[in-house]
Tab-separated table of N, CA and C in Angstrom:
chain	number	residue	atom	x	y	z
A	1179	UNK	N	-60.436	-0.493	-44.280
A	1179	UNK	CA	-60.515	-1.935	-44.101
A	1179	UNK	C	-60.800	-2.572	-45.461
A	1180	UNK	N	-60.258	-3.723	-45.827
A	1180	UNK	CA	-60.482	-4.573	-46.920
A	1180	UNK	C	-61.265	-5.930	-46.617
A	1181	UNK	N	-62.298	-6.406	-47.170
A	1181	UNK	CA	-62.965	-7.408	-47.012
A	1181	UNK	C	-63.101	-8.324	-47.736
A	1182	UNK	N	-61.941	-8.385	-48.956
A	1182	UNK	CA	-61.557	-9.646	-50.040
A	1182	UNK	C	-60.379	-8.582	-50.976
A	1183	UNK	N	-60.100	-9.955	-51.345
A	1183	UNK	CA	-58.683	-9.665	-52.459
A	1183	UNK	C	-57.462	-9.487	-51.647
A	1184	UNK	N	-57.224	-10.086	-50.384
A	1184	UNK	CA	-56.333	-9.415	-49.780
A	1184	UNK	C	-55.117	-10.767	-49.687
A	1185	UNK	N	-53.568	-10.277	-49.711
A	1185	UNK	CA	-53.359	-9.661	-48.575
A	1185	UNK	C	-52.684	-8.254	-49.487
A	1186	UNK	N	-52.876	-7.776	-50.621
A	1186	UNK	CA	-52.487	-7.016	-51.288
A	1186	UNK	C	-53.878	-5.743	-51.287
A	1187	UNK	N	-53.434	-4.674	-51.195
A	1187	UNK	CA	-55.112	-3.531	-51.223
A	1187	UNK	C	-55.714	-3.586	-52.592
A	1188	UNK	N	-56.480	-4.016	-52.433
A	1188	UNK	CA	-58.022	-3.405	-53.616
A	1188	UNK	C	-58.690	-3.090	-53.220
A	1189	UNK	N	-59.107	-1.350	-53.709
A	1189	UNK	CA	-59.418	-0.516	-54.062
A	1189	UNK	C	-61.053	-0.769	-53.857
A	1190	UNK	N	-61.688	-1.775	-54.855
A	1190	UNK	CA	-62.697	-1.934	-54.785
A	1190	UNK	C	-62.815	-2.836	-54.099
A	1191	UNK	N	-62.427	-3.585	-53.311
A	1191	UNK	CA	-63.258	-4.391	-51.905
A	1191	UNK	C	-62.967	-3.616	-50.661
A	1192	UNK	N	-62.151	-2.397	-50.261
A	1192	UNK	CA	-62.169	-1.870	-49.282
A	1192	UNK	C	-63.187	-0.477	-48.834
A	1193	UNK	N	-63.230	-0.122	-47.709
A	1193	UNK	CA	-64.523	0.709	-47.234
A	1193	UNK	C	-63.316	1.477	-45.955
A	1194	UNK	N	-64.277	2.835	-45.997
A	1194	UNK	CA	-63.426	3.394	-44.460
A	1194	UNK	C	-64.378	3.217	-43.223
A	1195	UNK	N	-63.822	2.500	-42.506
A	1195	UNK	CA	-64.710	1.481	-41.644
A	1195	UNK	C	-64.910	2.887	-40.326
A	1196	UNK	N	-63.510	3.797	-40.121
A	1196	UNK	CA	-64.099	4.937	-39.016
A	1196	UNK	C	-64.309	3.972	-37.847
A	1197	UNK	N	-63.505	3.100	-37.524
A	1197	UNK	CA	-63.221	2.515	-35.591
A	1197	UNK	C	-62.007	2.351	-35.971
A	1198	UNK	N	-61.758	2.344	-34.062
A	1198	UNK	CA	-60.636	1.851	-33.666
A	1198	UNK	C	-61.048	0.446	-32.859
A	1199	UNK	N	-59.908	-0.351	-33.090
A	1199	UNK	CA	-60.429	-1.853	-32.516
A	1199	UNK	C	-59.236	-2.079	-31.384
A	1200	UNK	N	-59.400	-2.167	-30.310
A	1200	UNK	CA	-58.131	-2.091	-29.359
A	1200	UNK	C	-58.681	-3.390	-28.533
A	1201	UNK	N	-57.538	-4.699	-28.267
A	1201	UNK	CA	-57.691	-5.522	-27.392
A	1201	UNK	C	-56.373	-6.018	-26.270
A	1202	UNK	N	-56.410	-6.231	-25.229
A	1202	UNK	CA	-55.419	-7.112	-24.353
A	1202	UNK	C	-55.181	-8.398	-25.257
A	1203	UNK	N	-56.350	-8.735	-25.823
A	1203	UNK	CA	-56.762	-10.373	-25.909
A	1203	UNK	C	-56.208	-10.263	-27.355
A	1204	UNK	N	-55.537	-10.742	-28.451
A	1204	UNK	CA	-54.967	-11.372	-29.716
A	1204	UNK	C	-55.988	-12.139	-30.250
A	1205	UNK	N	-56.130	-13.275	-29.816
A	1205	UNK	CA	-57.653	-13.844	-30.486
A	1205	UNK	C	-58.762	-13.009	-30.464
A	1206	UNK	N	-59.239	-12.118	-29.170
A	1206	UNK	CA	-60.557	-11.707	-29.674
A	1206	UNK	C	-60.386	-11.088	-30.344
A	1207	UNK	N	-59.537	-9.745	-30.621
A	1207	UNK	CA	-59.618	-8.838	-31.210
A	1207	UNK	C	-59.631	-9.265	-33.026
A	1208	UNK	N	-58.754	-10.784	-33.325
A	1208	UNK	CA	-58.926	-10.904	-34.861
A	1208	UNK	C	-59.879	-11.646	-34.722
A	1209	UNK	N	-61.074	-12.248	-33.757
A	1209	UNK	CA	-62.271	-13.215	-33.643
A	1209	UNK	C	-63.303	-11.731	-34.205
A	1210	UNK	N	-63.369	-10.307	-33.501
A	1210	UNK	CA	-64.224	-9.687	-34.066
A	1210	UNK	C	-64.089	-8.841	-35.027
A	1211	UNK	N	-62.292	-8.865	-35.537
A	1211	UNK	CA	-62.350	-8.288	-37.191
A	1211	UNK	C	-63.001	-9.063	-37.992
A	1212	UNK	N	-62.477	-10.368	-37.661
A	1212	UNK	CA	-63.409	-11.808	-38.763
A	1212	UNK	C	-64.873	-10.902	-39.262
A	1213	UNK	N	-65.702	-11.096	-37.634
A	1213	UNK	CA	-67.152	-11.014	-37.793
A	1213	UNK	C	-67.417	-9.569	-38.409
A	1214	UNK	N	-66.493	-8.220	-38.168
A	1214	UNK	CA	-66.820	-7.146	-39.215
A	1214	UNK	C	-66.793	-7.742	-40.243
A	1215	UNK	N	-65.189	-8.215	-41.356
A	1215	UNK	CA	-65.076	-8.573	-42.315
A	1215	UNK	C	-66.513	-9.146	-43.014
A	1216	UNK	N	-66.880	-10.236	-41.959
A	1216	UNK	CA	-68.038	-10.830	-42.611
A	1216	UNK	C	-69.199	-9.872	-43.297
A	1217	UNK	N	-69.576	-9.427	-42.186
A	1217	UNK	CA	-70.681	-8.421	-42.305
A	1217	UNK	C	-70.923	-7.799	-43.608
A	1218	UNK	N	-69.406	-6.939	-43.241
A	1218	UNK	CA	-69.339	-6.708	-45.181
A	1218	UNK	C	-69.724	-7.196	-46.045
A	1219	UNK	N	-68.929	-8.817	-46.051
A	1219	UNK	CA	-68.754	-9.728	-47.140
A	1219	UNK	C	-70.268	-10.063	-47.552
A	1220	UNK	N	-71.669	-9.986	-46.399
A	1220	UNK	CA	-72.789	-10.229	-46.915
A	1220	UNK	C	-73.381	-9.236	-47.084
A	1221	UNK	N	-72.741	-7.922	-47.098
A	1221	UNK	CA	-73.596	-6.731	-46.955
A	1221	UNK	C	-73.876	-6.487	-49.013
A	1222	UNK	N	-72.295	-6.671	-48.993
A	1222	UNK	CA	-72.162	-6.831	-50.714
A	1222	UNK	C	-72.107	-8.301	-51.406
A	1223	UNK	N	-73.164	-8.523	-50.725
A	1223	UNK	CA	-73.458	-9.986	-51.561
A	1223	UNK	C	-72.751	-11.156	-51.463
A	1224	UNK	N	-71.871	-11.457	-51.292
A	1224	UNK	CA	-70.644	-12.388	-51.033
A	1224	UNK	C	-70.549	-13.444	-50.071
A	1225	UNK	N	-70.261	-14.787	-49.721
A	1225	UNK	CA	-70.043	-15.688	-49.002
A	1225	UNK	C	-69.174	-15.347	-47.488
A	1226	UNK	N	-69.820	-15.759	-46.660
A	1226	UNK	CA	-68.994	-15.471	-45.604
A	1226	UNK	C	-67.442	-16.083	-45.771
A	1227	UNK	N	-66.541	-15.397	-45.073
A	1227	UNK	CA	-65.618	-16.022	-44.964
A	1227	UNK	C	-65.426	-17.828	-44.782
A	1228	UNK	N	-65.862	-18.101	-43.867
A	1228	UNK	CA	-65.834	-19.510	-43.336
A	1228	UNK	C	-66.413	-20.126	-45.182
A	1229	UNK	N	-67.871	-19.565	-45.587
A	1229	UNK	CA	-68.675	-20.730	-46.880
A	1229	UNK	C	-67.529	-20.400	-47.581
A	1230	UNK	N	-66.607	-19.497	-47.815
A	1230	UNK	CA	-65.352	-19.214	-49.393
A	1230	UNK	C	-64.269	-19.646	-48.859
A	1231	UNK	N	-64.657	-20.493	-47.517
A	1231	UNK	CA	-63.163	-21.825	-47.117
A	1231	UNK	C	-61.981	-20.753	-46.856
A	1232	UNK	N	-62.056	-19.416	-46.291
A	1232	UNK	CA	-61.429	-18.627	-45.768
A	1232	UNK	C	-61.299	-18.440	-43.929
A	1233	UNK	N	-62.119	-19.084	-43.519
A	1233	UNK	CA	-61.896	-18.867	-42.763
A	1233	UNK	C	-61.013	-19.205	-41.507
A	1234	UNK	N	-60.683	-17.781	-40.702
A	1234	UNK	CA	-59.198	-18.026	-39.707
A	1234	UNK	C	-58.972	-19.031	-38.956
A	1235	UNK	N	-58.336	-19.908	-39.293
A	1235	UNK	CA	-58.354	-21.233	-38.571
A	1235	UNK	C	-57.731	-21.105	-37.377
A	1236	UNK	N	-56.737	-19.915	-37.511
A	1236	UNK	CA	-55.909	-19.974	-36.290
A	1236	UNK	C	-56.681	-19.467	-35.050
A	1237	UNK	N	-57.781	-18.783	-35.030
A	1237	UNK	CA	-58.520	-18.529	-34.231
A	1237	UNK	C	-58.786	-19.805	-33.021
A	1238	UNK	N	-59.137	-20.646	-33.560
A	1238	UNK	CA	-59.539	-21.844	-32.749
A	1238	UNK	C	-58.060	-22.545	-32.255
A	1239	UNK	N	-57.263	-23.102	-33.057
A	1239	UNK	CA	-55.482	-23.325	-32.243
A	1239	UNK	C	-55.019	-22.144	-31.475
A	1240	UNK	N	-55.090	-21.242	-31.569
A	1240	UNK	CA	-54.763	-19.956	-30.669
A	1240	UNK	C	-55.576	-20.351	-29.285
A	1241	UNK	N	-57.010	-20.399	-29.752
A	1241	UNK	CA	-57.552	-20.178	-28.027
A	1241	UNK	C	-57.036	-21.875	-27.525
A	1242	UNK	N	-57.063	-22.821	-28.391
A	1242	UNK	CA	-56.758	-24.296	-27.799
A	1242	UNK	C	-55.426	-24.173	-27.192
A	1243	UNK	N	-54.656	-23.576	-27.486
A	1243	UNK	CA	-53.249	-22.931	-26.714
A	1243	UNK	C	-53.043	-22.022	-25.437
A	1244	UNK	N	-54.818	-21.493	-25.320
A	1244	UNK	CA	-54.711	-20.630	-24.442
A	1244	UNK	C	-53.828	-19.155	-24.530
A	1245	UNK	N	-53.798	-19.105	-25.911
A	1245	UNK	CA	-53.625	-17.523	-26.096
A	1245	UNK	C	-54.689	-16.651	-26.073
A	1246	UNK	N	-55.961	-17.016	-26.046
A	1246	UNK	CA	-56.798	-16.119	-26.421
A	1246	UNK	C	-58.075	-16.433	-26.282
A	1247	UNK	N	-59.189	-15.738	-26.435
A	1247	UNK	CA	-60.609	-16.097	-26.694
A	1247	UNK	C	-61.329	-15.698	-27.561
A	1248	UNK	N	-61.463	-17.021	-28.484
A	1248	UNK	CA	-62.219	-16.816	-29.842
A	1248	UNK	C	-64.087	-16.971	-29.721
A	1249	UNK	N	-65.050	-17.357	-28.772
A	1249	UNK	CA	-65.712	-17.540	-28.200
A	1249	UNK	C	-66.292	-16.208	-28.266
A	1250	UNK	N	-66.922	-15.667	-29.514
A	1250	UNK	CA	-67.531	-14.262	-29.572
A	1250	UNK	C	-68.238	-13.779	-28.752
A	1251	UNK	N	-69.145	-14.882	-28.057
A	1251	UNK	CA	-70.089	-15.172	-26.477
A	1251	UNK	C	-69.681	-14.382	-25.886
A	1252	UNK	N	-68.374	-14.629	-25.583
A	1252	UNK	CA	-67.655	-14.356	-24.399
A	1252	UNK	C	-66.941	-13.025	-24.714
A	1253	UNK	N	-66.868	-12.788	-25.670
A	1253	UNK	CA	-65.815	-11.248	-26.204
A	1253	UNK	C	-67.382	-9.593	-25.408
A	1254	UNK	N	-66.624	-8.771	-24.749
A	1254	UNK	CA	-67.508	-7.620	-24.618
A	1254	UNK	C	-66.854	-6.809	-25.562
A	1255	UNK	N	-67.713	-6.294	-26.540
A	1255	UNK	CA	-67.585	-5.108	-27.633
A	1255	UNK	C	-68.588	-4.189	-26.704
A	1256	UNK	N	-67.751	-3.067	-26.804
A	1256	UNK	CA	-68.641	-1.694	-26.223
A	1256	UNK	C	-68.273	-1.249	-27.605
C-alpha cells in the first residue's frame, strides 16, 4: 500500500500492509482505504488526507447517488 506520492509507486511512502480488503459496497470499501491511508499518513507524521486538501471527494457524490456508503458509522470492519 502507498500512502502519498501517488498515483505513481514510491518506494518510500509505501508499507506491506498484509490485508485483504473485500466489499459488495464501492464506497465503503474506498471510505475505509481512506481511513487506513490516513492512519499511516499520521503514524509518519504527515497531514491527514482531508488537512493536505486530498481528500476523496467522490466518496460523498457516490453515496449522494446512492452508490454506496461512505458513513464509516455505518461500515462493519471485522
Amino acid at each position: 500500500a502507498q500512502y502519498n506520492g501517488g498515483p505513481g509507486f514510491k518506494a518510500q511512502w509505501s508499507w506491506f500492509d498484509n490485508s485483504i480488503i473485500a466489499s459488495t459496497d464501492p464506497v465503503a470499501i474506498d471510505r475505509v482505504g481512506a481511513d487506513i491511508i490516513d492512519r499511516k499518513r499520521v503514524e509518519n507524521g504527515m497531514k491527514t488526507l482531508a488537512e493536505s486538501n486530498c481528500e476523496p471527494k467522490w466518496l460523498k457524490t457516490a453515496a449522494a447517488y446512492g452508490l454506496g456508503n461512505e458513513d464509516i458509522k455505518m461500515i462493519e470492519v471485522l
